[in-house]
PDB file of C-alpha atoms in Angstrom:
ATOM      1  CA  THR A   1     182.188  18.610  57.035  1.00  0.00           C
ATOM      2  CA  ASP A   2     179.776  15.557  58.264  1.00  0.00           C
ATOM      3  CA  SER A   3     177.817  15.423  55.134  1.00  0.00           C
ATOM      4  CA  LEU A   4     179.158  12.509  53.249  1.00  0.00           C
ATOM      5  CA  ILE A   5     179.416  10.332  56.211  1.00  0.00           C
ATOM      6  CA  ARG A   6     176.020  11.266  57.393  1.00  0.00           C
ATOM      7  CA  GLU A   7     174.629  10.271  53.867  1.00  0.00           C
ATOM      8  CA  ALA A   8     176.423   6.715  54.608  1.00  0.00           C
ATOM      9  CA  THR A   9     174.623   6.629  58.026  1.00  0.00           C
ATOM     10  CA  THR A  10     171.535   7.379  56.703  1.00  0.00           C
ATOM     11  CA  PHE A  11     171.791   4.520  53.919  1.00  0.00           C
ATOM     12  CA  TYR A  12     173.003   1.763  56.471  1.00  0.00           C
ATOM     13  CA  GLU A  13     170.031   2.755  58.807  1.00  0.00           C
ATOM     14  CA  GLN A  14     167.293   1.934  55.765  1.00  0.00           C
ATOM     15  CA  LYS A  15     169.206  -0.955  54.545  1.00  0.00           C
ATOM     16  CA  LYS A  16     169.496  -2.734  58.244  1.00  0.00           C
ATOM     17  CA  ALA A  17     173.024  -3.570  57.846  1.00  0.00           C
ATOM     18  CA  PRO A  18     174.048  -3.379  61.445  1.00  0.00           C
ATOM     19  CA  ASP A  19     178.029  -3.968  61.144  1.00  0.00           C
ATOM     20  CA  ARG A  20     178.021  -1.162  58.559  1.00  0.00           C
ATOM     21  CA  LEU A  21     175.892   1.226  60.645  1.00  0.00           C
ATOM     22  CA  MET A  22     178.075   0.326  63.629  1.00  0.00           C
ATOM     23  CA  LEU A  23     181.030   1.688  61.787  1.00  0.00           C
ATOM     24  CA  ALA A  24     179.161   4.543  60.399  1.00  0.00           C
ATOM     25  CA  TYR A  25     178.130   6.089  63.893  1.00  0.00           C
ATOM     26  CA  TYR A  26     181.913   5.304  64.745  1.00  0.00           C
ATOM     27  CA  TYR A  27     182.901   7.473  62.074  1.00  0.00           C
ATOM     28  CA  MET A  28     179.832  10.048  62.868  1.00  0.00           C
ATOM     29  CA  GLY A  29     181.666  10.323  66.335  1.00  0.00           C
ATOM     30  CA  ARG A  30     185.045  10.723  65.119  1.00  0.00           C
ATOM     31  CA  VAL A  31     184.057  13.364  62.925  1.00  0.00           C
ATOM     32  CA  SER A  32     182.045  15.248  65.477  1.00  0.00           C
ATOM     33  CA  GLN A  33     184.998  14.722  67.863  1.00  0.00           C
ATOM     34  CA  ASN A  34     187.454  16.499  65.253  1.00  0.00           C
ATOM     35  CA  LEU A  35     184.993  19.398  64.958  1.00  0.00           C
ATOM     36  CA  GLY A  36     185.174  20.184  68.374  1.00  0.00           C
ATOM     37  CA  ASP A  37     181.580  18.776  69.405  1.00  0.00           C
ATOM     38  CA  ALA A  38     182.122  16.565  72.469  1.00  0.00           C
ATOM     39  CA  LEU A  39     178.441  15.955  73.227  1.00  0.00           C
ATOM     40  CA  ARG A  40     177.845  14.730  69.551  1.00  0.00           C
ATOM     41  CA  ALA A  41     180.637  12.522  69.533  1.00  0.00           C
ATOM     42  CA  GLN A  42     179.572  10.870  72.769  1.00  0.00           C
ATOM     43  CA  GLU A  43     176.114  10.636  71.344  1.00  0.00           C
ATOM     44  CA  TYR A  44     177.136   8.713  67.872  1.00  0.00           C
ATOM     45  CA  TYR A  45     179.619   6.560  69.932  1.00  0.00           C
ATOM     46  CA  LEU A  46     176.577   5.272  72.185  1.00  0.00           C
ATOM     47  CA  LYS A  47     174.703   4.764  69.242  1.00  0.00           C
ATOM     48  CA  ALA A  48     177.265   2.375  67.988  1.00  0.00           C
ATOM     49  CA  LEU A  49     177.488   0.572  71.045  1.00  0.00           C
ATOM     50  CA  GLY A  50     173.501   0.203  70.844  1.00  0.00           C
ATOM     51  CA  VAL A  51     173.949  -1.491  67.316  1.00  0.00           C
ATOM     52  CA  LYS A  52     174.118  -5.409  67.524  1.00  0.00           C
ATOM     53  CA  PRO A  53     176.204  -6.950  64.445  1.00  0.00           C
ATOM     54  CA  PRO A  54     176.000 -10.847  63.939  1.00  0.00           C
ATOM     55  CA  LYS A  55     179.727 -10.844  64.670  1.00  0.00           C
ATOM     56  CA  PRO A  56     181.090  -8.411  66.995  1.00  0.00           C
ATOM     57  CA  ASP A  57     184.143  -6.549  65.817  1.00  0.00           C
ATOM     58  CA  ASN A  58     186.277  -6.491  69.018  1.00  0.00           C
ATOM     59  CA  ASN A  59     188.790  -3.947  67.278  1.00  0.00           C
ATOM     60  CA  LEU A  60     186.164  -1.366  66.474  1.00  0.00           C
ATOM     61  CA  LEU A  61     184.413  -2.006  70.261  1.00  0.00           C
ATOM     62  CA  GLY A  62     187.664  -1.135  71.668  1.00  0.00           C
ATOM     63  CA  LEU A  63     187.890   2.024  69.664  1.00  0.00           C
ATOM     64  CA  ILE A  64     184.532   3.255  70.590  1.00  0.00           C
ATOM     65  CA  TYR A  65     185.013   2.492  74.481  1.00  0.00           C
ATOM     66  CA  ASN A  66     188.638   4.145  74.311  1.00  0.00           C
ATOM     67  CA  HIS A  67     187.152   7.169  72.565  1.00  0.00           C
ATOM     68  CA  LEU A  68     184.058   7.334  74.879  1.00  0.00           C
ATOM     69  CA  GLY A  69     186.482   6.995  77.858  1.00  0.00           C
ATOM     70  CA  ALA A  70     188.948   9.748  76.678  1.00  0.00           C
ATOM     71  CA  LEU A  71     186.063  12.254  76.152  1.00  0.00           C
ATOM     72  CA  TYR A  72     184.625  11.406  79.754  1.00  0.00           C
ATOM     73  CA  THR A  73     188.121  11.887  81.069  1.00  0.00           C
ATOM     74  CA  ARG A  74     188.299  15.347  79.587  1.00  0.00           C
ATOM     75  CA  GLN A  75     185.111  16.383  81.043  1.00  0.00           C
ATOM     76  CA  ARG A  76     186.264  15.067  84.304  1.00  0.00           C
ATOM     77  CA  VAL A  77     183.631  12.654  84.809  1.00  0.00           C
ATOM     78  CA  TYR A  78     185.774   9.788  85.966  1.00  0.00           C
ATOM     79  CA  ASP A  79     183.515   7.464  87.228  1.00  0.00           C
ATOM     80  CA  LYS A  80     182.206   6.864  83.595  1.00  0.00           C
ATOM     81  CA  ALA A  81     185.539   7.223  81.994  1.00  0.00           C
ATOM     82  CA  LEU A  82     187.382   4.432  83.586  1.00  0.00           C
ATOM     83  CA  PRO A  83     184.884   1.653  83.321  1.00  0.00           C
ATOM     84  CA  TYR A  84     184.945   2.573  79.248  1.00  0.00           C
ATOM     85  CA  LEU A  85     188.615   2.516  79.203  1.00  0.00           C
ATOM     86  CA  ASP A  86     188.862  -0.763  80.788  1.00  0.00           C
ATOM     87  CA  LYS A  87     186.292  -2.271  78.413  1.00  0.00           C
ATOM     88  CA  ALA A  88     188.591  -0.536  75.531  1.00  0.00           C
ATOM     89  CA  VAL A  89     191.900  -2.634  76.986  1.00  0.00           C
ATOM     90  CA  ALA A  90     189.761  -5.868  77.119  1.00  0.00           C
ATOM     91  CA  TYR A  91     188.285  -5.478  73.536  1.00  0.00           C
ATOM     92  CA  MET A  92     191.824  -4.310  72.135  1.00  0.00           C
ATOM     93  CA  GLU A  93     193.234  -7.471  73.809  1.00  0.00           C
ATOM     94  CA  LYS A  94     190.825  -9.827  72.092  1.00  0.00           C
ATOM     95  CA  ALA A  95     191.477  -8.284  68.669  1.00  0.00           C
ATOM     96  CA  GLY A  96     195.104  -8.712  69.177  1.00  0.00           C
ATOM     97  CA  ASN A  97     195.343  -4.642  68.901  1.00  0.00           C
ATOM     98  CA  GLN A  98     198.749  -3.908  70.810  1.00  0.00           C
ATOM     99  CA  ARG A  99     198.721  -0.390  70.029  1.00  0.00           C
ATOM    100  CA  GLY A 100     195.264   0.118  70.749  1.00  0.00           C
ATOM    101  CA  VAL A 101     196.193  -1.492  74.138  1.00  0.00           C
ATOM    102  CA  SER A 102     198.832   0.818  74.856  1.00  0.00           C
ATOM    103  CA  PHE A 103     196.713   3.968  73.880  1.00  0.00           C
ATOM    104  CA  ALA A 104     193.716   2.649  75.961  1.00  0.00           C
ATOM    105  CA  LEU A 105     196.146   2.006  78.969  1.00  0.00           C
ATOM    106  CA  ARG A 106     197.778   5.550  78.540  1.00  0.00           C
ATOM    107  CA  ASN A 107     194.265   6.981  78.766  1.00  0.00           C
ATOM    108  CA  ILE A 108     193.421   5.200  81.940  1.00  0.00           C
ATOM    109  CA  ALA A 109     196.759   6.565  83.219  1.00  0.00           C
ATOM    110  CA  ARG A 110     195.735  10.393  82.106  1.00  0.00           C
ATOM    111  CA  ALA A 111     192.478   9.825  83.846  1.00  0.00           C
ATOM    112  CA  TYR A 112     194.350   8.712  87.202  1.00  0.00           C
ATOM    113  CA  ARG A 113     196.783  11.409  86.616  1.00  0.00           C
ATOM    114  CA  MET A 114     194.068  13.957  86.428  1.00  0.00           C
ATOM    115  CA  GLN A 115     192.842  12.906  89.971  1.00  0.00           C
ATOM    116  CA  LYS A 116     196.303  13.045  91.219  1.00  0.00           C
ATOM    117  CA  GLU A 117     196.557   9.439  91.978  1.00  0.00           C
ATOM    118  CA  ILE A 118     199.751   9.623  90.410  1.00  0.00           C
ATOM    119  CA  GLU A 119     201.295   5.995  91.663  1.00  0.00           C
ATOM    120  CA  LYS A 120     198.204   4.355  89.722  1.00  0.00           C
ATOM    121  CA  ALA A 121     198.933   6.913  86.773  1.00  0.00           C
ATOM    122  CA  ILE A 122     202.578   5.487  86.499  1.00  0.00           C
ATOM    123  CA  ASN A 123     201.718   1.971  86.997  1.00  0.00           C
ATOM    124  CA  ASN A 124     199.504   2.368  83.844  1.00  0.00           C
ATOM    125  CA  TYR A 125     201.907   4.054  81.897  1.00  0.00           C
ATOM    126  CA  LYS A 126     204.276   1.470  82.511  1.00  0.00           C
ATOM    127  CA  LYS A 127     201.946  -1.173  81.338  1.00  0.00           C
ATOM    128  CA  ALA A 128     201.127   0.808  78.420  1.00  0.00           C
ATOM    129  CA  LEU A 129     204.772   0.774  77.448  1.00  0.00           C
ATOM    130  CA  GLU A 130     204.880  -2.775  77.550  1.00  0.00           C
ATOM    131  CA  LYS A 131     202.467  -3.001  74.564  1.00  0.00           C
ATOM    132  CA  ALA A 132     203.742   0.154  72.914  1.00  0.00           C
ATOM    133  CA  ASP A 133     205.201   0.317  69.460  1.00  0.00           C
ATOM    134  CA  ASP A 134     207.080   3.231  67.756  1.00  0.00           C
ATOM    135  CA  ILE A 135     203.699   5.389  67.080  1.00  0.00           C
ATOM    136  CA  SER A 136     202.843   5.205  70.902  1.00  0.00           C
ATOM    137  CA  ARG A 137     206.011   5.130  72.689  1.00  0.00           C
ATOM    138  CA  SER A 138     207.262   8.865  72.470  1.00  0.00           C
ATOM    139  CA  SER A 139     204.085  10.172  73.953  1.00  0.00           C
ATOM    140  CA  ILE A 140     203.611   7.698  76.702  1.00  0.00           C
ATOM    141  CA  LEU A 141     207.389   8.271  78.147  1.00  0.00           C
ATOM    142  CA  VAL A 142     206.779  12.115  77.930  1.00  0.00           C
ATOM    143  CA  GLU A 143     203.459  11.687  80.083  1.00  0.00           C
ATOM    144  CA  LEU A 144     205.229   9.403  81.964  1.00  0.00           C
ATOM    145  CA  SER A 145     208.199  11.845  82.747  1.00  0.00           C
ATOM    146  CA  SER A 146     205.543  14.333  83.680  1.00  0.00           C
ATOM    147  CA  CYS A 147     204.219  12.120  86.624  1.00  0.00           C
ATOM    148  CA  TYR A 148     207.917  12.043  88.190  1.00  0.00           C
ATOM    149  CA  THR A 149     207.903  15.813  87.719  1.00  0.00           C
ATOM    150  CA  ASP A 150     204.883  15.939  89.766  1.00  0.00           C
ATOM    151  CA  LEU A 151     206.680  13.851  92.337  1.00  0.00           C
ATOM    152  CA  LYS A 152     209.368  16.230  92.476  1.00  0.00           C
ATOM    153  CA  GLU A 153     211.797  13.552  91.133  1.00  0.00           C
ATOM    154  CA  GLY A 154     213.465  15.384  88.178  1.00  0.00           C
ATOM    155  CA  ASP A 155     216.252  12.893  87.326  1.00  0.00           C
ATOM    156  CA  LYS A 156     213.769  10.297  86.452  1.00  0.00           C
ATOM    157  CA  ALA A 157     211.710  12.710  84.741  1.00  0.00           C
ATOM    158  CA  LEU A 158     214.529  13.831  82.454  1.00  0.00           C
ATOM    159  CA  LEU A 159     215.622  10.104  81.793  1.00  0.00           C
ATOM    160  CA  TYR A 160     212.124   9.350  80.509  1.00  0.00           C
ATOM    161  CA  LEU A 161     212.239  12.550  78.486  1.00  0.00           C
ATOM    162  CA  HIS A 162     215.622  11.648  76.746  1.00  0.00           C
ATOM    163  CA  GLU A 163     214.299   8.020  76.257  1.00  0.00           C
ATOM    164  CA  ALA A 164     211.179   9.696  74.608  1.00  0.00           C
ATOM    165  CA  LEU A 165     213.476  11.925  72.287  1.00  0.00           C
ATOM    166  CA  SER A 166     215.398   8.929  70.949  1.00  0.00           C
ATOM    167  CA  SER A 167     211.838   6.887  70.546  1.00  0.00           C
ATOM    168  CA  VAL A 168     210.324   9.875  68.139  1.00  0.00           C
ATOM    169  CA  SER A 169     208.981   8.348  64.803  1.00  0.00           C
ATOM    170  CA  ASP A 170     207.653  11.315  63.215  1.00  0.00           C
ATOM    171  CA  SER A 171     207.457  15.194  63.316  1.00  0.00           C
ATOM    172  CA  ILE A 172     204.733  15.770  65.585  1.00  0.00           C
ATOM    173  CA  SER A 173     206.381  13.517  68.475  1.00  0.00           C
ATOM    174  CA  PHE A 174     209.859  15.433  67.806  1.00  0.00           C
ATOM    175  CA  TYR A 175     208.012  18.729  68.303  1.00  0.00           C
ATOM    176  CA  ILE A 176     206.288  17.311  71.378  1.00  0.00           C
ATOM    177  CA  THR A 177     209.354  15.774  73.277  1.00  0.00           C
ATOM    178  CA  SER A 178     211.428  18.757  72.251  1.00  0.00           C
ATOM    179  CA  LEU A 179     209.080  21.170  73.850  1.00  0.00           C
ATOM    180  CA  ALA A 180     208.558  19.020  76.989  1.00  0.00           C
ATOM    181  CA  LEU A 181     212.426  19.079  77.369  1.00  0.00           C
ATOM    182  CA  GLY A 182     212.390  22.712  76.683  1.00  0.00           C
ATOM    183  CA  LYS A 183     210.028  23.353  79.307  1.00  0.00           C
ATOM    184  CA  PHE A 184     211.764  20.925  81.839  1.00  0.00           C
ATOM    185  CA  TYR A 185     215.119  22.778  81.319  1.00  0.00           C
ATOM    186  CA  LEU A 186     213.144  26.049  81.918  1.00  0.00           C
ATOM    187  CA  ASN A 187     211.550  25.170  84.974  1.00  0.00           C
ATOM    188  CA  THR A 188     214.745  23.811  86.366  1.00  0.00           C
ATOM    189  CA  HIS A 189     216.740  27.128  85.602  1.00  0.00           C
ATOM    190  CA  GLN A 190     218.891  25.623  82.879  1.00  0.00           C
ATOM    191  CA  LEU A 191     218.741  27.962  80.491  1.00  0.00           C
ATOM    192  CA  ASP A 192     220.956  26.981  77.727  1.00  0.00           C
ATOM    193  CA  SER A 193     219.517  23.428  77.302  1.00  0.00           C
ATOM    194  CA  ALA A 194     215.979  25.260  77.543  1.00  0.00           C
ATOM    195  CA  LEU A 195     216.913  27.171  74.632  1.00  0.00           C
ATOM    196  CA  TYR A 196     218.438  24.543  72.747  1.00  0.00           C
ATOM    197  CA  TYR A 197     215.177  22.327  72.997  1.00  0.00           C
ATOM    198  CA  LEU A 198     212.911  25.083  72.594  1.00  0.00           C
ATOM    199  CA  GLN A 199     214.765  26.122  69.224  1.00  0.00           C
ATOM    200  CA  GLN A 200     214.474  22.544  68.224  1.00  0.00           C
ATOM    201  CA  SER A 201     210.901  22.292  68.756  1.00  0.00           C
ATOM    202  CA  GLU A 202     210.457  25.419  66.981  1.00  0.00           C
ATOM    203  CA  GLN A 203     211.998  23.896  63.845  1.00  0.00           C
TER     204      GLN A 203
END
């Protein structure tokens, strides 16, 4: 529930502590997003951007812009999503948060892919890979492989999927990558390989 963070938000609204209030609004947005309430999440992210602390927190601003851009992308409001995501990249770079930059670039690539602008998507996925770490790398590689699947370039798609599998750092990444490989082999009628990777993902 959002009851505890709501109390904190009310407290910082009354205390006139803009840096803490901005963070509290951000957390309200995150909780709302996790609860599936996208519109409420957007409301709190925008409230957070309306707060003007004495010293800007570039990393926090990058997170807020990134989540707003991702939410607008899911709603297919790309003319709003892309400017927010561009700002997310800029603030993450100012903060020196390379992983944050990679995730924001990945979200830009997603927006372009959803608009069927595959070449622009590929360019941004590749930029994201340059900034990626062990946590972000495998998800970016899986999504990049999907672009080459869209272009009917199966060899490249498979190459990136196997690179993703060698980059997995946790069980969720292993599940996602094995499932993607299983689906790839299933769609290309290589049933033995499909069965192997689908069973791996099931484990």
